XYZ file of C-alpha atoms in Angstrom:
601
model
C 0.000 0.000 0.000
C 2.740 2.377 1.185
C 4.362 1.381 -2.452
C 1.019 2.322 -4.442
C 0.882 5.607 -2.911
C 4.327 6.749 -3.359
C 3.978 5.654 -6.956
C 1.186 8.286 -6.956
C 3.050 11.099 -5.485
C 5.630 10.503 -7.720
C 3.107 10.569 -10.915
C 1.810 13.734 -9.243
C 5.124 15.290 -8.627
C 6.278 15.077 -12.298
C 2.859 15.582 -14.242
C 0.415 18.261 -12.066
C -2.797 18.542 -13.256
C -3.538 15.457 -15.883
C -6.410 17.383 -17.370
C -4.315 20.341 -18.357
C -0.649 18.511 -19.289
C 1.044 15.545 -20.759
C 1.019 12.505 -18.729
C 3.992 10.261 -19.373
C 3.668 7.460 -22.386
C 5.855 4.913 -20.313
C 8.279 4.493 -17.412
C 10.878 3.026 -15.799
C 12.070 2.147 -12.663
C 15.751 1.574 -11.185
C 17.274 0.064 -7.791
C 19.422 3.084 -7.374
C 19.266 6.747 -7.154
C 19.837 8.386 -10.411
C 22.822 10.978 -11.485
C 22.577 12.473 -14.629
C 21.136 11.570 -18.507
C 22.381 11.939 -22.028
C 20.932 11.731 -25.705
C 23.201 9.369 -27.991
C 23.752 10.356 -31.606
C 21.535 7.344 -32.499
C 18.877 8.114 -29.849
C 19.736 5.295 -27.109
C 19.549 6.995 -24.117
C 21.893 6.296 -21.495
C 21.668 6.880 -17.840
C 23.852 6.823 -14.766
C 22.701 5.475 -11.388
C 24.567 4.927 -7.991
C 25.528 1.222 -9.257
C 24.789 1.094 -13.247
C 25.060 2.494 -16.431
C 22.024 2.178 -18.407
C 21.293 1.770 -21.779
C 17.223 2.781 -23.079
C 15.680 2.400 -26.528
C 12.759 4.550 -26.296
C 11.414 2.786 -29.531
C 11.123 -0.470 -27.869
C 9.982 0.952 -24.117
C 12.681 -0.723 -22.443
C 16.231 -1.328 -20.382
C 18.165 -3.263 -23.129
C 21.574 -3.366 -21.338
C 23.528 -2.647 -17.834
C 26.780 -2.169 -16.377
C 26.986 -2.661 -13.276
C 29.281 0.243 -11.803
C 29.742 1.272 -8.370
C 32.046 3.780 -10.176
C 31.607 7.476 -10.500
C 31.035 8.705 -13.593
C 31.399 12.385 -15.013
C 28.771 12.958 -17.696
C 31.053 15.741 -19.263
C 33.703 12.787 -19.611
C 30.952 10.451 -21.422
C 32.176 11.579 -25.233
C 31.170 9.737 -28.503
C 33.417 8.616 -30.690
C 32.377 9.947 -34.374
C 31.840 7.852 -36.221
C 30.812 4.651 -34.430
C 28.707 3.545 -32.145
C 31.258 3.769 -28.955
C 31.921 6.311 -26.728
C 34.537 6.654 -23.824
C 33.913 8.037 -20.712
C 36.443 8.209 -17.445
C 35.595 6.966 -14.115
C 36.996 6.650 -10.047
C 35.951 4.228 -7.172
C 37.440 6.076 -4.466
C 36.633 2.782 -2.222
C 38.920 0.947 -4.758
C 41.480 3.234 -5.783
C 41.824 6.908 -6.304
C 42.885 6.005 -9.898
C 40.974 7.114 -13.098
C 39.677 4.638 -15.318
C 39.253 5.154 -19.172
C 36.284 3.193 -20.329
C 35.202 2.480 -24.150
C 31.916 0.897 -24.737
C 29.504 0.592 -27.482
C 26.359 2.298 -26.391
C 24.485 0.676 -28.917
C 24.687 -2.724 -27.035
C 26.700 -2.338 -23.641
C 29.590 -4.185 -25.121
C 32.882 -2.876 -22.824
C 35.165 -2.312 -25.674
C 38.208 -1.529 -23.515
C 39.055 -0.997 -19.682
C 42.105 0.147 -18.002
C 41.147 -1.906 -15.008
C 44.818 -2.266 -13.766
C 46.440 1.026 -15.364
C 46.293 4.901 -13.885
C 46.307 5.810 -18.369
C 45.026 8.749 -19.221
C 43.531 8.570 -23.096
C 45.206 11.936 -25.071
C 43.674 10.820 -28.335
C 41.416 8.160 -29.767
C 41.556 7.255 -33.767
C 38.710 4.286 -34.771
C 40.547 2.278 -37.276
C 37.574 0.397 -38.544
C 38.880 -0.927 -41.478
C 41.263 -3.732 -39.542
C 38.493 -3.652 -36.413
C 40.456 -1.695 -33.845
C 40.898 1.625 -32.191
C 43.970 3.427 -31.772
C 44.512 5.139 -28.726
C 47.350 7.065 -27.749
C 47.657 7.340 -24.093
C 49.632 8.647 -21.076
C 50.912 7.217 -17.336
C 53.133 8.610 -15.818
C 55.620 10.308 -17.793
C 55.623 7.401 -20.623
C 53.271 8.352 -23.751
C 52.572 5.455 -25.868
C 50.339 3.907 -28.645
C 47.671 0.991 -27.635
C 45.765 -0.760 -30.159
C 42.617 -1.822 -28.423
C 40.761 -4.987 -30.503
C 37.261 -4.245 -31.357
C 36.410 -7.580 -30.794
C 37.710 -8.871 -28.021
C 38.344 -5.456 -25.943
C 42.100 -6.288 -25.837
C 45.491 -4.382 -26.638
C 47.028 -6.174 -29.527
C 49.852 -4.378 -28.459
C 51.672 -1.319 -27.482
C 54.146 1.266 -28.743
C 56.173 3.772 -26.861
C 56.741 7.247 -28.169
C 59.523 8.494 -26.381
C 59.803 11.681 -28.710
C 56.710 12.407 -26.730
C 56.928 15.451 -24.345
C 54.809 15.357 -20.987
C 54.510 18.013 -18.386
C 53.489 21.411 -19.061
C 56.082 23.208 -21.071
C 55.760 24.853 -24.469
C 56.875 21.728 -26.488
C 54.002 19.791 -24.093
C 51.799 22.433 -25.323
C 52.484 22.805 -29.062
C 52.129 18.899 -29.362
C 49.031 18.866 -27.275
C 46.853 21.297 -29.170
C 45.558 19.643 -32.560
C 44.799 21.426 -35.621
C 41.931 21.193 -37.423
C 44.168 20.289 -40.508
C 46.693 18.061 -38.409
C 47.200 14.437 -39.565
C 45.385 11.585 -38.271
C 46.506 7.914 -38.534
C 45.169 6.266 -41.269
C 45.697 2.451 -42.789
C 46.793 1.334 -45.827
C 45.940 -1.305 -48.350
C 47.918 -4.118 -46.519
C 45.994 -3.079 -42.887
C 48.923 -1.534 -40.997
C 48.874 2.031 -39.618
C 50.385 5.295 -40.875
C 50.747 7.164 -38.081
C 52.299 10.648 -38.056
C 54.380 11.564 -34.720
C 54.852 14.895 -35.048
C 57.462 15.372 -37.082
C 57.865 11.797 -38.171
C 55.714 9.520 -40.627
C 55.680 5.841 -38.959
C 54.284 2.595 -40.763
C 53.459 -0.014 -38.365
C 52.435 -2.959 -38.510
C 49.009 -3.607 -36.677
C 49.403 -6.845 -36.093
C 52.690 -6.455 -33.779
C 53.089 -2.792 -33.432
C 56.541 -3.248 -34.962
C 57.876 -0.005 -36.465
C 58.376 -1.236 -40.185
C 59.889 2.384 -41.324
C 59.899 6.446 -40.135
C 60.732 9.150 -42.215
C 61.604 11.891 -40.382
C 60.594 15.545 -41.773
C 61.462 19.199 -40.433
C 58.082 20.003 -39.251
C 54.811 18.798 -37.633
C 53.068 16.357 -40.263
C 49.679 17.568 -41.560
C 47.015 16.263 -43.529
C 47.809 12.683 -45.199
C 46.330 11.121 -48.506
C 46.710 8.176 -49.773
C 47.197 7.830 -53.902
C 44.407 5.687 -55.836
C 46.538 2.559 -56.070
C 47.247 2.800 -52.505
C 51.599 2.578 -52.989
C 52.077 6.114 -52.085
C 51.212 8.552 -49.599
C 51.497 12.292 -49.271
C 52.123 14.530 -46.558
C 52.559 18.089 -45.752
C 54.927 19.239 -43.122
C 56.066 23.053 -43.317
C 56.837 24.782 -46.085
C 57.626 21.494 -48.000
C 55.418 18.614 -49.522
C 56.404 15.024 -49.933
C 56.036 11.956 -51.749
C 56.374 8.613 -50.145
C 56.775 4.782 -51.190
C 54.342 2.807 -48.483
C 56.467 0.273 -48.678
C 59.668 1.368 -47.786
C 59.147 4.695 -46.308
C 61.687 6.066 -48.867
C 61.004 9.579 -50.816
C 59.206 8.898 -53.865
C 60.194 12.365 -55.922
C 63.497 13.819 -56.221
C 63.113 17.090 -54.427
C 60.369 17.991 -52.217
C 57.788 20.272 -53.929
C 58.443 23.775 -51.869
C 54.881 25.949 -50.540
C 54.630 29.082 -49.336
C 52.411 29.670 -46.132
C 51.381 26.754 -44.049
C 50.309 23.705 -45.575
C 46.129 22.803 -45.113
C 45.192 20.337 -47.412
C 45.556 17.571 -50.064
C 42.867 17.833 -52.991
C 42.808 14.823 -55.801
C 41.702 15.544 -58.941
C 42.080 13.645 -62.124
C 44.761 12.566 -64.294
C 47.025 11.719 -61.397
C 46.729 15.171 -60.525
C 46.343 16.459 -57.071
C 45.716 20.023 -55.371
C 47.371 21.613 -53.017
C 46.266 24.152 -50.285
C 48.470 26.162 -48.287
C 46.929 29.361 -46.164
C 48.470 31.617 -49.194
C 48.059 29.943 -52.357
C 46.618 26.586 -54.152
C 48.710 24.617 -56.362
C 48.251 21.789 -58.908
C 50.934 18.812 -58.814
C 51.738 15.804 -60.807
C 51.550 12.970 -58.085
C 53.992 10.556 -59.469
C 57.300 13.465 -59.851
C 56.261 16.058 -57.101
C 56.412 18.577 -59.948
C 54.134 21.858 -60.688
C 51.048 21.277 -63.230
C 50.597 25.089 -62.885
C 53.277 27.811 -64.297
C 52.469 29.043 -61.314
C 50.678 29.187 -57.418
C 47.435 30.833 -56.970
C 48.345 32.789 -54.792
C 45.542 34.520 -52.310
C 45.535 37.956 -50.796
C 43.747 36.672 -47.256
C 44.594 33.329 -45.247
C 42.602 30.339 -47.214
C 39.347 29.507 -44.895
C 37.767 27.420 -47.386
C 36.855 26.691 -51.249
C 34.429 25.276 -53.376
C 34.354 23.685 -56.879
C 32.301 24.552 -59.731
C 32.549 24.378 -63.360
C 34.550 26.908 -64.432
C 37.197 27.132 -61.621
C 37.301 27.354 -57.915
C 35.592 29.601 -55.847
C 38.514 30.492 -52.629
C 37.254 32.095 -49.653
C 39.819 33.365 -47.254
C 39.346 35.412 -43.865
C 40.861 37.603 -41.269
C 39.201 39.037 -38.030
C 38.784 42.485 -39.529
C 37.917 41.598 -43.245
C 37.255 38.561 -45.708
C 37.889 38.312 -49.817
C 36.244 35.700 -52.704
C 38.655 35.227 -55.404
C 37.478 33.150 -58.724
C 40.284 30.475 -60.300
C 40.093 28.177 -63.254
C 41.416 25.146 -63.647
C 44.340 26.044 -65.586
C 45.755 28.518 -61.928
C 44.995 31.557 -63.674
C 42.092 34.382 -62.284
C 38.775 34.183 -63.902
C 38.233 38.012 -62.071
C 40.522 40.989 -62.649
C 41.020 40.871 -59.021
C 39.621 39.336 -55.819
C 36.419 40.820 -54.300
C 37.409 42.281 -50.497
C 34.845 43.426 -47.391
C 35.376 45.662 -44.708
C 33.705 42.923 -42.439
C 34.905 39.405 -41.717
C 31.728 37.425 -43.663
C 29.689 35.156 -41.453
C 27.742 33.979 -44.066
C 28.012 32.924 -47.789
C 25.829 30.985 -50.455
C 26.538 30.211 -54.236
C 23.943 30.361 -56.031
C 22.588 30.668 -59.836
C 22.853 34.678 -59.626
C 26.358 34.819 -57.412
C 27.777 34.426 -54.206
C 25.361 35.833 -51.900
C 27.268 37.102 -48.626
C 26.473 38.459 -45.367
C 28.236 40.612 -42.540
C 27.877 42.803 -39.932
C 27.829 45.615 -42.141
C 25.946 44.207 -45.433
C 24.873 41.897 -47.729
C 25.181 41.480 -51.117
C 25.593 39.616 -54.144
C 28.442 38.967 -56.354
C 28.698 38.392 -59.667
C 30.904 34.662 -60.718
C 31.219 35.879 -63.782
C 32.864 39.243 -63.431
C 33.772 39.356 -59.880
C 31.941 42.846 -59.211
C 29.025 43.883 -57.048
C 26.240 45.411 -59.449
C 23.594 42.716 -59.935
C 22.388 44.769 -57.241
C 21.600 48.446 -57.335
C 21.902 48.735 -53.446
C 23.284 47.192 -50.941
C 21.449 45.760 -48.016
C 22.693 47.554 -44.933
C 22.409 45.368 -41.613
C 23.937 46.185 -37.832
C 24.685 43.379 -35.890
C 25.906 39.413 -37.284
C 22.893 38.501 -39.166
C 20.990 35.169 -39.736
C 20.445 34.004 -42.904
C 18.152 30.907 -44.694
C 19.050 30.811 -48.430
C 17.400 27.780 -50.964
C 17.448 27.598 -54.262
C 14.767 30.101 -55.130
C 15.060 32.311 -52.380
C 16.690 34.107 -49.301
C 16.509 35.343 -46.005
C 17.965 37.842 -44.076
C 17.912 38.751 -40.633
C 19.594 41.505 -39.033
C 18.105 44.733 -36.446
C 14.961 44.025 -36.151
C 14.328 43.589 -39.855
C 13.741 40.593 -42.316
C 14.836 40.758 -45.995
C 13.802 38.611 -48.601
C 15.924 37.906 -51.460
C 14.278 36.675 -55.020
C 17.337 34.436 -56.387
C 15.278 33.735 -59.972
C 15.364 37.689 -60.110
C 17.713 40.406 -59.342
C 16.367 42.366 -56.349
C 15.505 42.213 -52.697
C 13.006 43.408 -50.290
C 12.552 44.502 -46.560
C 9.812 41.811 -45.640
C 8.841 42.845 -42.316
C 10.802 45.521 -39.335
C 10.355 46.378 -36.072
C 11.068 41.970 -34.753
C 11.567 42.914 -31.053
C 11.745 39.569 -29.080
C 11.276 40.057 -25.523
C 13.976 38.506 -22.815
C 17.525 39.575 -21.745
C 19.705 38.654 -25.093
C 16.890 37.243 -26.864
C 17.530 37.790 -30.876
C 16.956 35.494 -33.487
C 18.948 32.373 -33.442
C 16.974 30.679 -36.765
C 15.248 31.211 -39.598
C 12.897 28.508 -41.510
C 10.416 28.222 -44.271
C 6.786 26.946 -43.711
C 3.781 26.545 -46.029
C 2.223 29.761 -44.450
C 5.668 31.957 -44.011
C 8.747 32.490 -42.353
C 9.580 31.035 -39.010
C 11.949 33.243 -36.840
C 12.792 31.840 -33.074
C 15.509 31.777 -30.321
C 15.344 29.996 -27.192
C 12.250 32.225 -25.343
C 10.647 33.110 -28.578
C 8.790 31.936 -31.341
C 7.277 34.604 -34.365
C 5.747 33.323 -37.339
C 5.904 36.224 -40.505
C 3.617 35.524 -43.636
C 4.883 35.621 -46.990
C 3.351 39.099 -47.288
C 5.231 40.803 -44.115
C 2.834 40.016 -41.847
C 3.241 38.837 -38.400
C 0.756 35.725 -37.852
C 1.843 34.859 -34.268
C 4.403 36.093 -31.347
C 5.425 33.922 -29.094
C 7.321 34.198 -25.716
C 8.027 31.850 -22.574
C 9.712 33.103 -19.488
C 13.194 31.530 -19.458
C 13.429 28.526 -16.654
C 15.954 28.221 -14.208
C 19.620 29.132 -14.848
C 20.336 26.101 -14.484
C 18.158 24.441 -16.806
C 18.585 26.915 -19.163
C 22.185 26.144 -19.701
C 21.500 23.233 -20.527
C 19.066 23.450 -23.203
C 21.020 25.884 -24.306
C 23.501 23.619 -25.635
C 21.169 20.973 -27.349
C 17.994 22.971 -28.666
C 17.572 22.763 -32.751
C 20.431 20.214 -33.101
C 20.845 18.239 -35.722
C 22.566 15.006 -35.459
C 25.386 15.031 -37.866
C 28.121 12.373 -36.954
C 30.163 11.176 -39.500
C 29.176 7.355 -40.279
C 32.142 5.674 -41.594
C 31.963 7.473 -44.673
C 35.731 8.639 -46.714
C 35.331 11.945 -49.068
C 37.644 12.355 -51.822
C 37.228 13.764 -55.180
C 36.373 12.311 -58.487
C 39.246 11.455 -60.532
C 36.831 11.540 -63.733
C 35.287 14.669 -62.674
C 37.323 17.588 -60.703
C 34.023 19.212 -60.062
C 32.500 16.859 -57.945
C 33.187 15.552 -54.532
C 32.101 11.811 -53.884
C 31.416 9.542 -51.201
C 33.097 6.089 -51.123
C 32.077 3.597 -47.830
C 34.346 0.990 -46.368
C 32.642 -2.200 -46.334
C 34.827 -3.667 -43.276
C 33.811 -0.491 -41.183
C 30.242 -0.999 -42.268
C 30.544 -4.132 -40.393
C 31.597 -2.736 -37.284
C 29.037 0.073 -36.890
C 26.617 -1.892 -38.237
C 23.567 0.153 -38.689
C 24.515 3.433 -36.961
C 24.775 5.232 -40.058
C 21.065 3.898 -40.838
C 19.814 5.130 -37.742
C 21.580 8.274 -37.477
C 20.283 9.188 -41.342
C 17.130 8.495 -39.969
C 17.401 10.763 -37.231
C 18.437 13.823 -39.271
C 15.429 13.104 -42.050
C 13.119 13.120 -39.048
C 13.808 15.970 -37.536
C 13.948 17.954 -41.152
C 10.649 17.392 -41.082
C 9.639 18.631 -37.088
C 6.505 20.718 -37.045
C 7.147 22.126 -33.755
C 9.267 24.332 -31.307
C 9.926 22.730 -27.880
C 10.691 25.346 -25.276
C 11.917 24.836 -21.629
C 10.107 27.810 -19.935
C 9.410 29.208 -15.763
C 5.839 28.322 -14.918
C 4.292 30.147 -12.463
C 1.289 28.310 -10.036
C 0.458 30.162 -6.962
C 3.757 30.920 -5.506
C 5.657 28.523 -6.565
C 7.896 28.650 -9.607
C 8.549 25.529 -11.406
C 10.033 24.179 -14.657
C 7.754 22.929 -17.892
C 8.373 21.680 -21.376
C 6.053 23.285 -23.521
C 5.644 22.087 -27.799
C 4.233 24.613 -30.198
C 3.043 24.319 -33.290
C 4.709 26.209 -35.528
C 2.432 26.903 -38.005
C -0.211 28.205 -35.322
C 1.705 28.859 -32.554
C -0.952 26.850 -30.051
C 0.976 25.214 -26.943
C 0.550 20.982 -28.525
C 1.639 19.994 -24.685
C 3.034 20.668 -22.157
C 4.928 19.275 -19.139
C 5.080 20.900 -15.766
C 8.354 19.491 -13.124
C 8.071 20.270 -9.434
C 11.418 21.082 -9.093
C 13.962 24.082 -11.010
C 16.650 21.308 -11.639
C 15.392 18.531 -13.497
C 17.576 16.007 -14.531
C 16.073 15.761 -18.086
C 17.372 15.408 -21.506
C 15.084 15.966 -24.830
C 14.995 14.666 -28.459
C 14.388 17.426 -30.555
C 13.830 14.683 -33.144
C 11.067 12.220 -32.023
C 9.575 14.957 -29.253
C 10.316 13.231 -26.345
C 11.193 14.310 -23.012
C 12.871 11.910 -20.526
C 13.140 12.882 -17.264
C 14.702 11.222 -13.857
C 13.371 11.378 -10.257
C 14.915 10.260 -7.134
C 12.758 8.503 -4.545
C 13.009 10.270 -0.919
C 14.797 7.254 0.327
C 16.286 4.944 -2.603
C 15.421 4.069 -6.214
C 14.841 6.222 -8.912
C 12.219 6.363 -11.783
C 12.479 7.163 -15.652
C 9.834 9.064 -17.734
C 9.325 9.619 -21.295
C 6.708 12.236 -21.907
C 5.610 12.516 -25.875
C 5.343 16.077 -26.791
């Protein structure tokens, strides 16, 4: 009896008044208090307890695995690894040891991939080699920084590798080689399923069934990005001002003199013919692949740091950036400049879109289009002039621009522009709008408190806003509302050797095996929530004197309230899928045990 009626209060606690808010589609219960929840990439949810880690599919309604743990577990340390379906989180049993424990497991089934049961390691970096099952972790203890190779399978270490070159501590060496680059090399595994692993300065082949060292070739400066050719017997690396050939079989320099760059190297590009570009943050460059030599009279050379480029095709379209400014210059395929000279802004550009018409562009200042074939600004008779970093939606046939209060609309089939609608004041401290989409009946603008719904004729239909919750809760949200879940799945992008204008996806049928379906369900995940037809919005709800925390999904073609959820407490512990509009929250009994809701919005 006792059992029934705390069951109740508990039902009461989390849902209020039935007749007025969502009551919860199904729950759970657990032994031991709860601690915190998290959202996977694939939508298993896992939760920590006192004594577990839990894994829940919310499609099936149920527990379908369990660690038992009597470990603590940080949630901030609970990190996916992109592309799979594993994750790694670190963990201490102060009654056992005041050591931390690294922990990989696949989330998908509560398989323990890897445990350093008997070892005070802390993981620096962690590279999924799917291709020959594995993961490659490179790890510290102590002073000593070596190289594991942790069996998918079995949840071994085929074997380890010490990297002496290493430097530990915390001086400016420690530093340099701690801090990765975006464009820094990653290990990578050839044809004959042994590793390529750059350390710093030096280019290793091992071999992955031993972790013997079968060559290095030592270079002047950190490594960066590697690529493999097509037939898989060479590989090329960047490492300073210099680029390099090598033989994967022998380790030995495959062209006579190293090709020399100017500005620091960012990436490897392959094109056709045995061709292959090459980016440094100051100019592009095409190369033969099997001498090393120039294809081009001449670098392209650029007059701000490279940022980024696109292919089209005529040539290629080279953004580059600064904090104070940002320039588009136009190149064909033979190096030369399609545009007398490069176009340049005032503004760094937070925003850009090719299109039919031009390069439509955005900044603080403006936004404007230019013309690809003549590199000027007059398709335009005016500029739009904005205040503030705008937000921008931009399709095929049309654009959007937000920026002071106002909301332009760009025709894209044409040559003009609008102001749609003005005077967009959403209420809150720092509310602005954070996104822009297109309905059936207009434009939707919203930011975490607000919702407003403009018609295609300027007109606002609706104006929404909820009083933020708790700062607590708020922070929270704050980091998960309106995202879209866009792991990697296994997938390798190179370019088309037939075609230098498009970009290709190839898979890797031995990493298909090991994620199995992740890349299934994570496709799925994005195509669903593509299609969402409602804001949720974590918002204070007042009742009598008390302030509490509710979940509250509007539609957001009418902006009615669909459901809402009402907490007794300002701290939830709560996580949401913006996807399938599901809340899941966790209470704690007063004395032991914990429960797990999952409230369809």
């Amino acid at each position: 009896m006792k059992k029934i009626i705390f069951r109740m209060l508990v039902l009461l606690c989390v849902v209020g008044n039935a007749s007025a808010q969502v009551e919860p589609q199904w729950k759970l219960s657990f032994e031991s208090k709860a601690k915190w929840i998290t959202l996977t990439s694939t939508g298993t949810v896992v939760v920590a307890t006192n004594s577990a880690l839990i894994g829940i599919d919310p499609d099936k309604q149920q527990k379908i695995w369990e660690v038992k743990a009597l470990d603590q577990i940080d949630k901030a340390s609970f990190v996916e690894i992109e592309g799979t379906s594993f994750a790694m989180y670190e963990s201490t049993n102060p009654l056992k040891s005041l050591k931390t424990q690294t922990t990989i497991i696949d989330f998908t089934t509560g398989k323990i991939v890897y445990n350093n049961v008997d070892a005070d390691l802390t993981i620096r970096e962690k590279y999924p080699l799917l291709d020959i099952g594995a993961i490659l972790l490179e790890a510290k203890a102590g002073k000593n920084i070596f190289l594991a190779l942790v069996d998918i399978n079995s949840g071994k270490e085929r074997w380890r590798l010490d990297l002496p070159e290493r430097k530990t501590g915390f001086g400016l060496g420690a530093l340099k080689q701690t801090i990765k680059s975006l464009f820094d090399a990653s290990p990578i595994t050839d044809l004959d399923g042994n590793i390529l692993y750059p350390d710093d300065k030096v280019l290793k082949r091992i071999d992955a069934q031993t972790g013997k060292v079968l060559w290095g070739n030592e270079n002047e400066k950190t490594i960066g990005r590697l690529n493999l050719s097509d037939d898989g017997q060479s590989v090329y690396l960047g490492s300073g001002k210099k680029i390099m050939g090598i033989n994967v079989a022998d380790g030995k320099d495959q062209w006579k003199d190293p090709l020399k760059i100017s500005g620091d190297f960012q990436m490897f590009i392959p094109s056709r013919d045995k061709k292959m570009y090459v980016v440094t943050s100051r100019e592009i460059n095409l190369i033969d692949t099997q001498t090393g030599k120039a294809a081009w009279k001449k670098p392209a050379e650029f007059d701000l740091p490279f940022a980024s480029l696109r292919f089209t095709n005529e040539g290629i379209l080279v953004f580059g950036t600064t904090e104070k400014e940002s320039m588009f210059d136009y190149i064909n395929f033979e190096g030369k400049g399609i545009w007398k000279r490069s176009y340049k802004t005032d503004r760094p550009i937070v925003s850009f879109r090719l299109t039919a018409k031009g390069i439509l562009f955005a900044n603080a200042e403006e936004a404007n289009m230019i013309d690809l074939k003549t590199g000027d600004d007059t398709i335009w008779k005016k500029r739009i002039k904005l205040k503030g970093r705008p937000v921008t939606f931009v399709d095929e046939k049309m654009a959007l621009i937000y920026s002071d209060e106002k909301l332009y609309r760009v025709n894209l089939e044409g040559n003009g522009y609008e102001l749609l609608a003005e005077n967009i004041k959403f209420e809150g401290k720092d509310e602005d709008v954070k996104r822009i989409e297109v309905l059936e009946n207009g434009y939707l603008l919203s930011s975490q408190q607000n919702v407003w719904l403009i018609g295609t004729s300027g007109k606002v239909i609706y104006s929404k806003y909820y009083k933020p919750a708790s700062v607590g809760t708020a922070l929270k949200v704050l980091g998960v509302v309106g995202q879209v879940y866009a792991t990697v799945d296994n997938l390798e992008v190179v370019q088309d050797p037939n075609d230098p204008n498009a970009m290709v996806i190839q898979r890797s049928e031995k990493g298909d095996k090991i994620v199995g379906d992740i890349s299934k369900a994570i496709a799925n995940r994005k195509k669903s929530f593509s299609t969402s037809d409602a804001n949720f919005i974590m918002t204070r709800v007042e009742d009598g004197e008390n302030k509490r925390v509710g979940m509250v999904k509007v539609d957001k073609r009418t902006g009615e309230e669909k459901g809402k959820i009402v907490l007794k407490t300002l701290d939830p512990i709560f996580d949401v899928d913006y996807v399938t509009g599901q809340l899941f929250t966790l209470l704690n009994g007063t004395v032991s045990g914990s429960e797990f809701f999952c409230y369809k919005l």
